[in-house]
PDB file of C-alpha atoms in Angstrom:
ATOM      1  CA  UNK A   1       0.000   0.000   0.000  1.00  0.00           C
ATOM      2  CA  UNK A   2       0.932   3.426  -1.112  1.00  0.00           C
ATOM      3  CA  UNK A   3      -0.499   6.722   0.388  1.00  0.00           C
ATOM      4  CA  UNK A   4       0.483  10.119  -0.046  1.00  0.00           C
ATOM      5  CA  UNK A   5       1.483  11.692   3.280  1.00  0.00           C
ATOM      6  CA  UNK A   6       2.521  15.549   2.646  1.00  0.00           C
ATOM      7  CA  UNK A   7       2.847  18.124   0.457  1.00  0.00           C
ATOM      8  CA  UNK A   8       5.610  21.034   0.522  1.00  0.00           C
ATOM      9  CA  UNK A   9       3.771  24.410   0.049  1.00  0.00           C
ATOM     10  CA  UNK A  10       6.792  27.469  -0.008  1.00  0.00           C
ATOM     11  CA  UNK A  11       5.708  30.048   2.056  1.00  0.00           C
ATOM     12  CA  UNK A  12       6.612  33.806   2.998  1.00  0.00           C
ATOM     13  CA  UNK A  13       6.489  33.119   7.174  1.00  0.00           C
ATOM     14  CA  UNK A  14       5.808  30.178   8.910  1.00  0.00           C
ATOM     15  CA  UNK A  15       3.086  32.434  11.560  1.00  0.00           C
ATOM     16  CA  UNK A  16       1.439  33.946   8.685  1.00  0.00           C
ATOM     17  CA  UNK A  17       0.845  30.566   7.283  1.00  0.00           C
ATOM     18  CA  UNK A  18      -0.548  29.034   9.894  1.00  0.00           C
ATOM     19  CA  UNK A  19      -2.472  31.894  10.954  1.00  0.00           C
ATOM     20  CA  UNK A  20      -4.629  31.657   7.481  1.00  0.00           C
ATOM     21  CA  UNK A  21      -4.124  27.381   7.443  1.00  0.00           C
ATOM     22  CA  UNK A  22      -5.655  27.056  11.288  1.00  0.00           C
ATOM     23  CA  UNK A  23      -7.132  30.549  11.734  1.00  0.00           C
ATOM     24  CA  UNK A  24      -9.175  30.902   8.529  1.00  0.00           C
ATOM     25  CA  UNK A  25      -9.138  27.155   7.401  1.00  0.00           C
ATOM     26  CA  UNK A  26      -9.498  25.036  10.385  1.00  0.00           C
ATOM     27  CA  UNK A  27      -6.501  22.706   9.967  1.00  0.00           C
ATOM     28  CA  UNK A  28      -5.006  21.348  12.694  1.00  0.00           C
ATOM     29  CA  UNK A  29      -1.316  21.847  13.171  1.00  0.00           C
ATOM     30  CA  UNK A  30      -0.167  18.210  13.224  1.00  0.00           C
ATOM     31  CA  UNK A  31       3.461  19.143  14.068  1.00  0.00           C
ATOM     32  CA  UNK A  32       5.825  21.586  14.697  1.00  0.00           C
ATOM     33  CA  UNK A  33       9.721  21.157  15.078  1.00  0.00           C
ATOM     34  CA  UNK A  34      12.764  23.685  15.393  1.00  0.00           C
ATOM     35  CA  UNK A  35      15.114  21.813  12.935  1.00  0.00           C
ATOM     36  CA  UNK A  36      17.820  25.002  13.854  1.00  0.00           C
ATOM     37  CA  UNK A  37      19.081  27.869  11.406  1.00  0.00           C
ATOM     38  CA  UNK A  38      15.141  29.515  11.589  1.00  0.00           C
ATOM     39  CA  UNK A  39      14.228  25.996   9.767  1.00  0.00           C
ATOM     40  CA  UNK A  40      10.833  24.251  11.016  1.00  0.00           C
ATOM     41  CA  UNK A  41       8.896  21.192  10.408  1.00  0.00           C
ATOM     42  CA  UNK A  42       5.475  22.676  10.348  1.00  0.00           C
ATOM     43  CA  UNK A  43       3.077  20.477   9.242  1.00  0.00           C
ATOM     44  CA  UNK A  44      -1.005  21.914   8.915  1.00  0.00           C
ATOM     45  CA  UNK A  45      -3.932  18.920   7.983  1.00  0.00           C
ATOM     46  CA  UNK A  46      -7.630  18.888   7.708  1.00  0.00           C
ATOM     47  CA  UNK A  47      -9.698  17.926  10.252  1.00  0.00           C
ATOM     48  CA  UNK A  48      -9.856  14.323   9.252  1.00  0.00           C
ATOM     49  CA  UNK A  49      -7.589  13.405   7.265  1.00  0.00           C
ATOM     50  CA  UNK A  50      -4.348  12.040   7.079  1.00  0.00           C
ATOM     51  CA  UNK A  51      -2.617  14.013   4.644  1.00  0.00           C
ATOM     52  CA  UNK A  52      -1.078  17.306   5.225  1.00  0.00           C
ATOM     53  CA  UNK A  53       0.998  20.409   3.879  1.00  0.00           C
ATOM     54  CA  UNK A  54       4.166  20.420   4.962  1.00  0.00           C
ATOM     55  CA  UNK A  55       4.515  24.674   5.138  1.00  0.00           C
ATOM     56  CA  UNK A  56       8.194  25.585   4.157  1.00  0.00           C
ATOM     57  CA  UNK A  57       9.737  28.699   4.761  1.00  0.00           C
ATOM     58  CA  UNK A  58      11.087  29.752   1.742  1.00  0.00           C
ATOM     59  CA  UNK A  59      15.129  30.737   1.139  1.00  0.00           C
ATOM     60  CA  UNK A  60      17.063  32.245  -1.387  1.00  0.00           C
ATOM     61  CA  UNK A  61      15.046  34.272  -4.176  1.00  0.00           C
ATOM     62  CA  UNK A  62      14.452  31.308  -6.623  1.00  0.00           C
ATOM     63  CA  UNK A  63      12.229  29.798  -3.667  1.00  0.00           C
ATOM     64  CA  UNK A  64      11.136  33.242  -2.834  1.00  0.00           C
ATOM     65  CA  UNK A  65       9.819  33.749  -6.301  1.00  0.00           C
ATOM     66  CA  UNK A  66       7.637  30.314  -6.407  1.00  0.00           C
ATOM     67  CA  UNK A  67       5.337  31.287  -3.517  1.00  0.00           C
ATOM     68  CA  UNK A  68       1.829  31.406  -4.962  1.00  0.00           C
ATOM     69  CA  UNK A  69       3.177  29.897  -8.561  1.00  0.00           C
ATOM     70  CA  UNK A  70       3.886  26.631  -7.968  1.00  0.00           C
ATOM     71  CA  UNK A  71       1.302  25.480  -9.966  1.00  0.00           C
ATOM     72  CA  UNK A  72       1.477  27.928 -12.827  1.00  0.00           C
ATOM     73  CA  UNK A  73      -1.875  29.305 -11.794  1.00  0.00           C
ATOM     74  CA  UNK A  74      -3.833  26.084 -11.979  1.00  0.00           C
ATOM     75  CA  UNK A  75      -5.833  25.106  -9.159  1.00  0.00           C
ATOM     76  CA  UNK A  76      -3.182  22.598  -7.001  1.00  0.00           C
ATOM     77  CA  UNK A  77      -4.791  21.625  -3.911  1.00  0.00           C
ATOM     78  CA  UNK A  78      -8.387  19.987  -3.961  1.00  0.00           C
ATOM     79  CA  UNK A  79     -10.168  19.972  -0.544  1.00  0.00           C
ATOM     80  CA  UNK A  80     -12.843  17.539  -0.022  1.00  0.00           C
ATOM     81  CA  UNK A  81     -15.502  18.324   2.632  1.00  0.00           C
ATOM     82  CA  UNK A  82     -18.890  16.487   3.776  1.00  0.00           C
ATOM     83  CA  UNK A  83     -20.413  20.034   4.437  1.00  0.00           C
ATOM     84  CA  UNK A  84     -19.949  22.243   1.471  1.00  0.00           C
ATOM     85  CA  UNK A  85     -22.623  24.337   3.198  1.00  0.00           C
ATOM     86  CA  UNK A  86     -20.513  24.296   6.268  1.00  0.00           C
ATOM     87  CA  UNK A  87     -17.380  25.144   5.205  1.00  0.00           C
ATOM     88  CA  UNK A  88     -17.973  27.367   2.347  1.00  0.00           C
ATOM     89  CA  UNK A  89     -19.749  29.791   4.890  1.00  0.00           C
ATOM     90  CA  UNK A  90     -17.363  29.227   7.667  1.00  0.00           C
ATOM     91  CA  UNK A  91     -14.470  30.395   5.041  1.00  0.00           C
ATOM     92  CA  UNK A  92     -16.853  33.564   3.716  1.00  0.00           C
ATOM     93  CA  UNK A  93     -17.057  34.379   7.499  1.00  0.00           C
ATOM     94  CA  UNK A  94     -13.093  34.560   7.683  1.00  0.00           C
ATOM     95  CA  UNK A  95     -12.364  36.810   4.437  1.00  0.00           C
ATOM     96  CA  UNK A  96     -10.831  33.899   2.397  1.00  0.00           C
ATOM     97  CA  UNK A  97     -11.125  35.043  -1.173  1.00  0.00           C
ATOM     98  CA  UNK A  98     -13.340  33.440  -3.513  1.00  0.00           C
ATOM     99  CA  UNK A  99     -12.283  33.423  -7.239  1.00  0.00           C
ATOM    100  CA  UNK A 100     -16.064  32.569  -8.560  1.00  0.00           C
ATOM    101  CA  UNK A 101     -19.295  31.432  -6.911  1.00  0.00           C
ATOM    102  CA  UNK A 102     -20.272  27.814  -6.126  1.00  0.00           C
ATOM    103  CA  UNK A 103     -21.423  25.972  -8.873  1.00  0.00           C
ATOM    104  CA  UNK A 104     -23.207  22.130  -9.367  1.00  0.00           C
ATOM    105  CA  UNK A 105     -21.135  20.070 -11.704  1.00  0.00           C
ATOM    106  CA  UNK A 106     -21.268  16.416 -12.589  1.00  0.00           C
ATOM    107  CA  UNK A 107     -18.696  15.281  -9.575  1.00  0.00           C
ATOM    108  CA  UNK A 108     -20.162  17.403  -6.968  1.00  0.00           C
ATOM    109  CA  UNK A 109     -20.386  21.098  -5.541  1.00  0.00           C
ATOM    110  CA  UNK A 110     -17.485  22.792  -6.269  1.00  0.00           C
ATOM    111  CA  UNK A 111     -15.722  26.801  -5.798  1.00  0.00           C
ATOM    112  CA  UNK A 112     -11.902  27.982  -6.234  1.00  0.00           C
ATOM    113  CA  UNK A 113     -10.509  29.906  -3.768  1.00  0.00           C
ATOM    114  CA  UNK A 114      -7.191  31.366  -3.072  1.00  0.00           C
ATOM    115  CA  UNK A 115      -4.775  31.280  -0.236  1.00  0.00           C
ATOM    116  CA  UNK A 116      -3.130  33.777   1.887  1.00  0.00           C
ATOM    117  CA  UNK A 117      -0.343  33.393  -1.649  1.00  0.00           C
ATOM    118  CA  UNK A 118      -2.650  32.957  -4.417  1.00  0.00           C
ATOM    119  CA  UNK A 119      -2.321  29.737  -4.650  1.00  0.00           C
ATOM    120  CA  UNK A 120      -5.624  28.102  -6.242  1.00  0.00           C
ATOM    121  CA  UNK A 121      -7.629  25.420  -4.311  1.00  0.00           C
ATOM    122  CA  UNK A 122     -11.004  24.226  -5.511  1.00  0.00           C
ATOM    123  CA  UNK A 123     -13.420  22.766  -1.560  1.00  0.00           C
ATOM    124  CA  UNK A 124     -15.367  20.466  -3.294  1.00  0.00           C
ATOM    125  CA  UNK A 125     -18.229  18.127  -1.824  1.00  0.00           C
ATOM    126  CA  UNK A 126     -18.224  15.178  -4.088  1.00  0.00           C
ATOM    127  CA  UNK A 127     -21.517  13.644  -5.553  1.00  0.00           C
ATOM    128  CA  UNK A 128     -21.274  10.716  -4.461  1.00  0.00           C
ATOM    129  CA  UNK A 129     -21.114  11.915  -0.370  1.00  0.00           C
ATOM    130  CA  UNK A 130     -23.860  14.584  -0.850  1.00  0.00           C
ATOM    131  CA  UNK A 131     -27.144  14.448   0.966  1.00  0.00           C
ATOM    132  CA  UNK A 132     -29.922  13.611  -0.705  1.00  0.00           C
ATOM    133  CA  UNK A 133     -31.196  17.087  -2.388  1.00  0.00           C
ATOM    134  CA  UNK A 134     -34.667  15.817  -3.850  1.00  0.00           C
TER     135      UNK A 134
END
């Protein structure tokens, strides 16, 4: 068996990271270790899962000048939720920034917002774990 455990995200400041990852997004910070030289191993997961983002301080200006691009301006991260409801209102209530409105598509309920970078994520509730909506 193969899972996928963490991803790196390059980031400005470790505080301001997890301020918008825990503060406006409700992760969990799942660990936190001084690995010396102002390096950490700060690692931010939704409630309920097992993956995370491993949030990496970024140094030197070619790592400075990824933060936000690392995807080219594609949506990167996809975050599943049970509640779209829920969460979509909880993040509206904490100033993330929505890119478009919720929408219906075939695989579910779907909107693309941005993080504290501009980095694209899409909170989608799949179809298949919906409630009923008759």
């Amino acid at each position: 068996m193969q899972q996928l455990a963490l991803t790196a995200l390059v980031v400005c400041d470790y505080e301001e990271a997890l301020g918008f990852f825990v503060g406006k997004l409700g992760f969990h910070k799942t660990a936190d270790k001084d690995m010396g030289g102002g390096k950490r191993w700060l690692v931010v997961t939704p409630p309920g899962s097992s993956a995370g983002l491993l949030l990496a301080r970024a140094v030197g200006e070619r790592q400075e000048a990824s933060i936000g691009k690392q995807s080219g301006g594609r949506v990167m991260f996809f975050l599943h939720t049970d509640d779209f409801d829920r969460d979509y209102h909880a993040m509206l209530a904490k100033s993330v920034r929505f890119i478009e409105a919720p929408r219906e598509d075939d695989y579910g309920k779907v909107v693309v917002f941005e993080d504290l970078y501009g980095n694209k994520w899409d909170l989608i509730e799949a179809a298949d774990t919906a409630p009923n909506r008759s």
